[in-house]
Amino acid sequence: MATEELRRVAPDAARRFVEGVLVGNGTSKADAEIVARCLVEADLHGVDTHGTNRIPSYMERVRQGVLDPKANIEVKQITPVVHQVNANNGFGFLAATKAMSACIESAKVFGIGMASVKHSNHFGMSASFVRQANRAGYMSLVFTNSSPALPVWGGKSKLMGVSPIACGAPGGDKGIDFVLDMAPSVAARGKIYKAKRRNEQIPDDWAIDAEGKPTTDPAAALEGSMLPMGGPKGSALSIMMDVFSGVLSGSAFAGHVTSPYHPRKAADVGHFLVAIKPDLFMSLDEFKERLDYLYQRVVGSDRRPDTQRIYFPGEIEAEEAKKREKNGITWTQAEIDVLNQEADKAGSPHLVLL
Ligand SMILES: NC(=O)c1ccc[n+]([C@@H]2O[C@H](COP(=O)([O-])OP(=O)(O)OC[C@H]3O[C@@H](n4cnc5c(N)ncnc54)[C@H](O)[C@@H]3O)[C@@H](O)[C@H]2O)c1
């Protein structure tokens, strides 16, 4: 079979596969279910760069002893609305999920809850925790810092992370949630890897080479740095993620977070999460009607000639998730082979294909 041929996997089978690998590496069943849900949620929403294919790099870090698959995630209440989470070098998915749960519990009673997370790891797609809050009926902010990938504006070497800024609000009866989840770079790094695989050039505003010069060569771009979106504004957003997630939490910051692909050093990522009750100032019905009115105004806006349809933030991903829920997630045979090697190492079952 050609390696590029796409094979289909049902979301349930993907979740069972991830859980098997994690349990085989020492993670409890309950925690493995949370990590699997987050990774497969990214695959379902079309964020393939932050889904199940990350398992091999995470497991390599587990084998090297720099990510603890059994870590006890400690949640300490500092004030009625403030929580401090020590991930103790466990999975970022667990730390952020537990932090958001604590935020929601506070918001139920006091209208707002916030959590600062330290000593964590890469948590994948930020929207996982925004959607966790949306499902519970709460607005949210989800910030994280990450390893150096961007120069600061005017700088030449990587210093700040491509650290995503995310937030959300639960939708009305039509079920349209607001979900913004964006990295502060012009383009996702995954798009540069894709251009390299296909021998394509990239636009010259995506990245700079190792000498700090704009480049259209994806290989040179990967040797160099990503460029922030919106010039100094993207750079400032990346610094903002580091202030709230790194400086505040006590985790690494200012270029000292370790890459999730680095096999020999703890990552020490920090996160910052907030949950807000949407009916603080009006009834829930009125809030949802107002959000729906905003949705209708946005998607019903007059279109430019080159635009077929206008989307609300998060809508493209939500529609992709509906399709993939039904038709399955697609991976190449080569990707499946790499994942099955992880199952062999963990003594867990291979991926079951549709
Ligand atoms: N954990 C980490 O350290 C880390 C680092 C980088 C990126 N990520 C993740 O990578 C993912 C991809 O980030 P990205 O910046 O490439 O996302 P993106 O550019 O695909 O989307 C960014 C936002 O814009 C919205 N959007 C995109 N196209 C739209 C359109 N045509 N109309 C209306 N809205 C639209 C999306 O709904 C989304 O909210 C995110 O899930 C992010 O959390 C994680």
Coordinates of C-alpha atoms and ligand atoms in Angstrom, one line a residue:
M1 CA 0.0 0.0 0.0
A2 CA 1.2 3.5 -0.8
T3 CA 2.2 5.3 2.3
E4 CA 0.1 8.4 1.3
E5 CA -3.1 6.5 1.1
L6 CA -5.5 7.7 3.8
R7 CA -7.0 5.2 6.2
R8 CA -10.0 5.9 8.3
V9 CA -10.3 5.5 12.1
A10 CA -13.4 5.9 14.2
P11 CA -13.0 8.5 17.0
D12 CA -13.9 5.8 19.6
A13 CA -11.2 3.5 18.3
A14 CA -8.7 6.4 18.3
R15 CA -9.5 7.2 21.9
R16 CA -9.2 3.5 23.0
F17 CA -5.9 3.3 21.2
V18 CA -4.5 6.4 23.0
E19 CA -5.8 5.1 26.4
G20 CA -4.1 1.8 25.8
V21 CA -0.8 3.3 25.1
L22 CA -1.0 5.6 28.1
V23 CA -2.1 2.9 30.5
G24 CA 0.7 0.7 29.2
N25 CA 3.1 3.6 30.1
G26 CA 1.7 3.8 33.7
T27 CA -1.0 6.4 33.5
S28 CA -4.2 5.7 35.4
K29 CA -7.3 4.7 33.3
A30 CA -9.1 7.9 34.4
D31 CA -6.3 10.2 33.4
A32 CA -5.6 8.3 30.2
E33 CA -9.3 8.9 29.2
I34 CA -8.8 12.7 29.7
V35 CA -5.6 12.8 27.6
A36 CA -7.2 10.6 24.9
R37 CA -10.3 12.8 24.7
C38 CA -8.2 16.0 24.2
L39 CA -5.9 14.5 21.5
V40 CA -8.8 12.9 19.6
E41 CA -10.8 16.2 20.0
A42 CA -8.0 18.0 18.1
D43 CA -8.0 15.3 15.4
L44 CA -11.8 15.6 15.1
H45 CA -11.7 19.4 14.8
G46 CA -9.1 19.3 12.0
V47 CA -6.2 20.4 14.3
D48 CA -4.2 17.4 13.1
T49 CA -0.9 19.0 14.2
H50 CA -2.0 18.7 17.9
G51 CA -3.7 15.3 18.0
T52 CA -2.9 11.7 18.3
N53 CA 0.2 12.0 16.1
R54 CA 1.9 13.7 19.1
I55 CA 1.8 10.4 21.1
P56 CA 5.3 9.2 19.9
S57 CA 7.0 12.4 21.0
Y58 CA 5.2 12.5 24.4
M59 CA 6.0 8.8 25.0
E60 CA 9.7 9.3 24.1
R61 CA 9.8 12.0 26.9
V62 CA 8.0 9.5 29.2
R63 CA 10.7 6.8 28.5
Q64 CA 13.5 9.4 29.0
G65 CA 12.0 10.2 32.4
V66 CA 11.3 13.9 31.7
L67 CA 7.5 13.7 31.6
D68 CA 5.8 11.9 34.5
P69 CA 2.8 9.8 33.2
K70 CA 1.7 9.1 36.8
A71 CA 2.1 12.6 38.2
N72 CA -0.3 13.7 40.9
I73 CA -1.8 17.0 39.7
E74 CA -2.3 19.1 42.8
V75 CA -5.1 21.7 42.9
K76 CA -4.8 24.1 45.8
Q77 CA -7.5 26.7 46.5
I78 CA -5.8 30.0 47.3
T79 CA -9.0 32.2 47.7
P80 CA -12.6 31.2 46.9
V81 CA -12.0 32.1 43.2
V82 CA -8.3 31.5 42.8
H83 CA -6.6 28.1 42.3
Q84 CA -3.0 27.1 42.0
V85 CA -2.3 23.9 40.1
N86 CA 1.1 22.1 40.4
A87 CA 1.2 19.7 37.5
N88 CA 4.3 18.1 39.0
N89 CA 5.6 17.5 35.4
G90 CA 2.5 15.5 34.4
F91 CA 0.6 15.9 31.1
G92 CA -0.6 19.4 30.3
F93 CA -3.9 18.0 29.2
L94 CA -4.6 16.8 32.8
A95 CA -3.4 19.9 34.5
A96 CA -5.5 22.2 32.2
T97 CA -8.6 20.0 32.4
K98 CA -8.4 19.9 36.2
A99 CA -7.6 23.6 36.4
M100 CA -10.7 24.5 34.2
S101 CA -12.9 22.2 36.4
A102 CA -11.8 24.2 39.5
C103 CA -12.4 27.5 37.7
I104 CA -15.9 26.4 36.7
E105 CA -16.7 25.3 40.3
S106 CA -15.7 28.8 41.6
A107 CA -17.6 30.5 38.8
K108 CA -20.8 28.6 39.6
V109 CA -20.8 30.2 43.1
F110 CA -18.9 33.4 42.7
G111 CA -19.3 34.3 39.0
I112 CA -15.6 33.8 38.2
G113 CA -12.8 31.4 38.8
M114 CA -9.1 31.5 37.8
A115 CA -6.3 29.1 37.9
S116 CA -2.5 29.4 37.5
V117 CA -0.7 26.2 36.5
K118 CA 3.0 25.5 37.0
H119 CA 5.4 22.7 36.2
S120 CA 3.3 21.5 33.3
N121 CA 3.8 20.1 29.8
H122 CA 2.5 20.8 26.3
F123 CA -1.4 20.7 26.4
G124 CA -2.0 20.5 22.7
M125 CA -5.0 22.4 21.3
S126 CA -6.1 25.2 23.7
A127 CA -9.7 25.0 22.4
S128 CA -10.1 21.7 24.3
F129 CA -10.3 23.6 27.6
V130 CA -12.4 26.4 26.0
R131 CA -14.9 23.8 24.8
Q132 CA -14.8 22.1 28.3
A133 CA -16.1 25.5 29.7
N134 CA -18.5 26.0 26.8
R135 CA -20.0 22.5 27.4
A136 CA -20.5 23.5 31.1
G137 CA -22.1 26.8 30.1
Y138 CA -19.2 29.2 31.0
M139 CA -17.2 31.7 29.1
S140 CA -13.4 31.2 29.3
L141 CA -9.9 32.4 28.8
V142 CA -7.1 29.8 28.2
F143 CA -3.5 30.9 27.9
T144 CA -0.2 28.9 27.9
N145 CA 3.4 29.7 27.3
S146 CA 5.7 27.4 25.1
S147 CA 9.2 26.8 24.0
P148 CA 11.1 29.4 21.9
A149 CA 9.9 29.6 18.2
L150 CA 9.5 33.3 17.5
P151 CA 11.9 36.2 17.7
V152 CA 10.5 39.3 19.5
W153 CA 9.7 42.1 17.1
G154 CA 13.1 43.3 15.6
G155 CA 14.9 40.4 17.1
K156 CA 16.8 37.7 15.1
S157 CA 16.8 34.6 17.3
K158 CA 13.9 32.6 18.7
L159 CA 12.9 33.8 22.2
M160 CA 9.1 33.6 22.7
G161 CA 6.8 30.7 22.0
V162 CA 4.2 30.3 19.4
S163 CA 1.9 30.4 22.4
P164 CA -1.8 30.3 21.5
I165 CA -4.3 32.7 22.9
A166 CA -7.8 31.2 23.3
C167 CA -11.2 32.2 24.7
G168 CA -14.8 31.2 24.3
A169 CA -18.5 31.7 25.1
P170 CA -21.3 29.2 25.0
G171 CA -23.8 29.7 22.2
G172 CA -27.5 30.0 22.1
D173 CA -30.2 27.6 21.1
K174 CA -28.7 27.3 17.6
G175 CA -25.6 25.9 19.4
I176 CA -23.1 28.3 17.9
D177 CA -20.3 28.6 20.4
F178 CA -17.7 31.3 20.1
V179 CA -14.2 29.6 20.1
L180 CA -11.1 31.6 19.3
D181 CA -7.9 29.6 19.4
M182 CA -4.9 31.2 17.6
A183 CA -1.2 31.0 17.7
P184 CA 0.4 34.5 17.4
S185 CA 2.5 33.5 14.3
V186 CA 1.6 34.4 10.7
A187 CA 1.3 30.7 9.8
A188 CA 1.3 27.5 11.8
R189 CA 4.6 25.7 11.8
G190 CA 2.8 22.6 10.5
K191 CA 2.1 24.4 7.3
I192 CA 5.9 24.9 6.8
Y193 CA 6.5 21.1 7.3
K194 CA 3.8 20.4 4.8
A195 CA 5.3 22.8 2.2
K196 CA 8.7 21.0 2.7
R197 CA 7.2 17.6 2.2
R198 CA 5.6 18.8 -1.1
N199 CA 8.7 20.7 -2.3
E200 CA 6.6 23.9 -2.3
Q201 CA 7.8 27.4 -1.5
I202 CA 6.2 29.4 1.3
P203 CA 5.2 33.1 1.3
D204 CA 8.2 35.3 2.3
D205 CA 6.3 36.8 5.4
W206 CA 5.9 33.5 7.2
A207 CA 9.4 32.9 8.6
I208 CA 13.1 34.1 8.6
D209 CA 16.1 31.9 8.0
A210 CA 18.9 31.3 10.5
E211 CA 20.5 34.6 9.4
G212 CA 17.3 36.6 10.1
K213 CA 16.5 37.1 6.4
P214 CA 13.0 36.5 4.9
T215 CA 12.8 33.2 3.1
T216 CA 10.5 31.3 0.8
D217 CA 12.4 28.0 1.4
P218 CA 10.6 25.8 4.0
A219 CA 13.8 24.0 5.0
A220 CA 15.6 27.3 5.6
A221 CA 12.5 28.5 7.5
L222 CA 12.6 25.5 9.8
E223 CA 16.2 26.2 10.5
G224 CA 15.3 29.8 11.3
S225 CA 12.2 31.2 13.2
M226 CA 8.5 31.8 12.6
L227 CA 7.4 35.4 12.2
P228 CA 4.8 36.9 14.5
M229 CA 1.4 37.8 13.0
G230 CA 0.7 41.5 12.7
G231 CA 4.3 42.5 13.3
P232 CA 4.9 43.8 16.8
K233 CA 1.4 43.0 17.8
G234 CA 1.8 39.2 17.4
S235 CA 5.1 39.5 19.3
A236 CA 3.4 41.4 22.1
L237 CA 0.6 38.7 22.3
S238 CA 3.3 36.0 22.6
I239 CA 4.9 38.1 25.5
M240 CA 1.5 38.4 27.0
M241 CA 1.1 34.6 27.1
D242 CA 4.5 34.4 28.9
V243 CA 3.5 37.1 31.5
F244 CA 0.2 35.4 32.5
S245 CA 1.4 31.8 32.1
G246 CA 5.1 31.9 33.0
V247 CA 5.9 35.0 35.1
L248 CA 2.7 34.7 37.3
S249 CA 2.7 30.9 37.8
G250 CA 6.3 30.3 38.9
S251 CA 7.0 28.1 35.8
A252 CA 9.7 28.7 33.2
F253 CA 9.4 31.9 31.1
A254 CA 11.5 34.3 29.0
G255 CA 12.7 31.6 26.6
H256 CA 13.4 28.9 29.2
V257 CA 10.4 26.5 28.4
T258 CA 11.6 23.2 26.9
S259 CA 10.3 22.0 23.5
P260 CA 7.8 19.2 23.6
Y261 CA 10.1 17.4 21.1
H262 CA 13.1 17.6 23.5
P263 CA 13.6 14.2 24.9
R264 CA 15.9 15.0 27.8
K265 CA 14.6 18.0 29.8
A266 CA 11.4 18.7 31.8
A267 CA 9.3 21.3 29.9
D268 CA 8.1 23.4 32.9
V269 CA 5.3 25.0 30.9
G270 CA 2.8 27.4 32.6
H271 CA -0.9 27.9 31.9
F272 CA -3.5 30.5 32.9
L273 CA -7.2 29.7 32.8
V274 CA -10.4 31.7 33.7
A275 CA -14.1 30.7 33.7
I276 CA -16.8 33.3 33.8
K277 CA -20.6 32.9 34.4
P278 CA -22.3 34.4 31.4
D279 CA -25.5 35.4 33.2
L280 CA -23.9 37.8 35.7
F281 CA -25.5 41.0 34.3
M282 CA -28.7 39.7 32.6
S283 CA -30.6 36.4 32.2
L284 CA -29.0 33.5 30.5
D285 CA -31.6 33.6 27.8
E286 CA -30.8 37.3 27.1
F287 CA -27.0 36.5 27.0
K288 CA -27.6 33.7 24.5
E289 CA -29.9 35.8 22.3
R290 CA -27.3 38.5 22.2
L291 CA -24.5 36.1 21.3
D292 CA -26.7 34.6 18.6
Y293 CA -27.5 38.2 17.3
L294 CA -23.7 38.8 17.1
Y295 CA -23.3 35.5 15.3
Q296 CA -26.0 36.4 12.8
R297 CA -24.5 39.8 12.2
V298 CA -21.1 38.4 11.6
V299 CA -22.0 35.5 9.2
G300 CA -24.6 37.6 7.5
S301 CA -22.2 40.5 6.8
D302 CA -21.9 41.6 3.2
R303 CA -19.2 39.6 1.5
R304 CA -16.2 40.6 -0.6
P305 CA -16.4 39.3 -4.2
D306 CA -13.7 36.6 -3.4
T307 CA -15.5 35.2 -0.3
Q308 CA -18.1 32.4 -0.5
R309 CA -19.1 32.3 3.1
I310 CA -18.3 34.1 6.4
Y311 CA -17.6 32.0 9.5
F312 CA -17.7 32.7 13.2
P313 CA -14.5 31.9 15.1
G314 CA -14.6 28.1 15.9
E315 CA -17.3 27.4 13.3
I316 CA -15.0 25.8 10.7
E317 CA -13.5 23.5 13.3
A318 CA -17.0 22.6 14.7
E319 CA -18.2 21.7 11.2
E320 CA -15.1 19.6 10.5
A321 CA -15.7 17.8 13.8
K322 CA -19.3 16.8 12.7
K323 CA -17.9 15.4 9.5
R324 CA -15.1 13.5 11.1
E325 CA -17.4 12.1 13.9
K326 CA -19.4 10.5 11.1
N327 CA -16.7 9.5 8.6
G328 CA -13.8 9.0 10.9
I329 CA -10.3 10.6 11.3
T330 CA -7.9 10.0 8.4
W331 CA -4.2 9.1 8.7
T332 CA -1.6 7.8 6.3
Q333 CA -0.4 4.2 6.7
A334 CA 3.0 5.6 7.6
E335 CA 1.4 7.6 10.5
I336 CA -0.5 4.5 11.6
D337 CA 2.6 2.4 11.6
V338 CA 4.4 4.9 13.8
L339 CA 1.5 4.9 16.3
N340 CA 1.3 1.1 16.3
Q341 CA 5.0 1.0 17.2
E342 CA 4.1 2.9 20.3
A343 CA 1.4 0.3 21.1
D344 CA 4.0 -2.5 20.7
K345 CA 6.3 -0.7 23.1
A346 CA 3.4 -0.2 25.6
G347 CA 2.0 -3.8 25.1
S348 CA -1.3 -2.3 24.1
P349 CA -3.6 -3.1 21.1
H350 CA -3.0 -1.6 17.6
L351 CA -5.3 1.0 16.1
V352 CA -8.5 -0.6 14.7
L353 CA -9.2 0.8 11.3
L354 CA -12.7 1.4 9.8
Ligands
LIG1 N1 0.1 24.1 23.1 C1 0.9 24.8 22.4 O1 2.0 25.2 22.8 C2 0.5 25.3 21.0 C3 1.3 26.1 20.2 C4 0.9 26.5 19.0 C5 -0.3 26.2 18.5 N2 -1.2 25.4 19.2 C6 -2.5 25.0 18.7 O2 -2.5 24.9 17.3 C7 -3.8 25.2 16.8 C8 -3.7 25.9 15.5 O3 -3.5 27.3 15.7 P1 -3.6 28.3 14.5 O4 -3.2 29.7 15.0 O5 -2.8 27.7 13.3 O6 -5.1 28.3 14.2 P2 -5.9 28.8 12.9 O7 -5.1 29.8 12.2 O8 -6.3 27.6 12.1 O9 -7.2 29.4 13.5 C9 -7.1 30.5 14.4 C10 -8.6 31.0 14.8 O10 -9.1 31.6 13.6 C11 -10.4 31.1 13.3 N3 -10.5 31.0 11.9 C12 -9.7 30.4 11.0 N4 -10.1 30.6 9.8 C13 -11.2 31.3 9.8 C14 -12.1 31.9 8.8 N5 -11.9 31.7 7.5 N6 -13.2 32.6 9.3 C15 -13.4 32.8 10.6 N7 -12.5 32.3 11.6 C16 -11.5 31.6 11.2 C17 -10.4 29.7 13.9 O11 -11.7 29.3 14.3 C18 -9.5 29.9 15.2 O12 -10.3 30.3 16.3 C19 -4.6 25.8 18.0 O13 -5.5 24.8 18.4 C20 -3.5 26.1 19.0 O14 -4.0 25.9 20.4 C21 -0.8 24.9 20.5

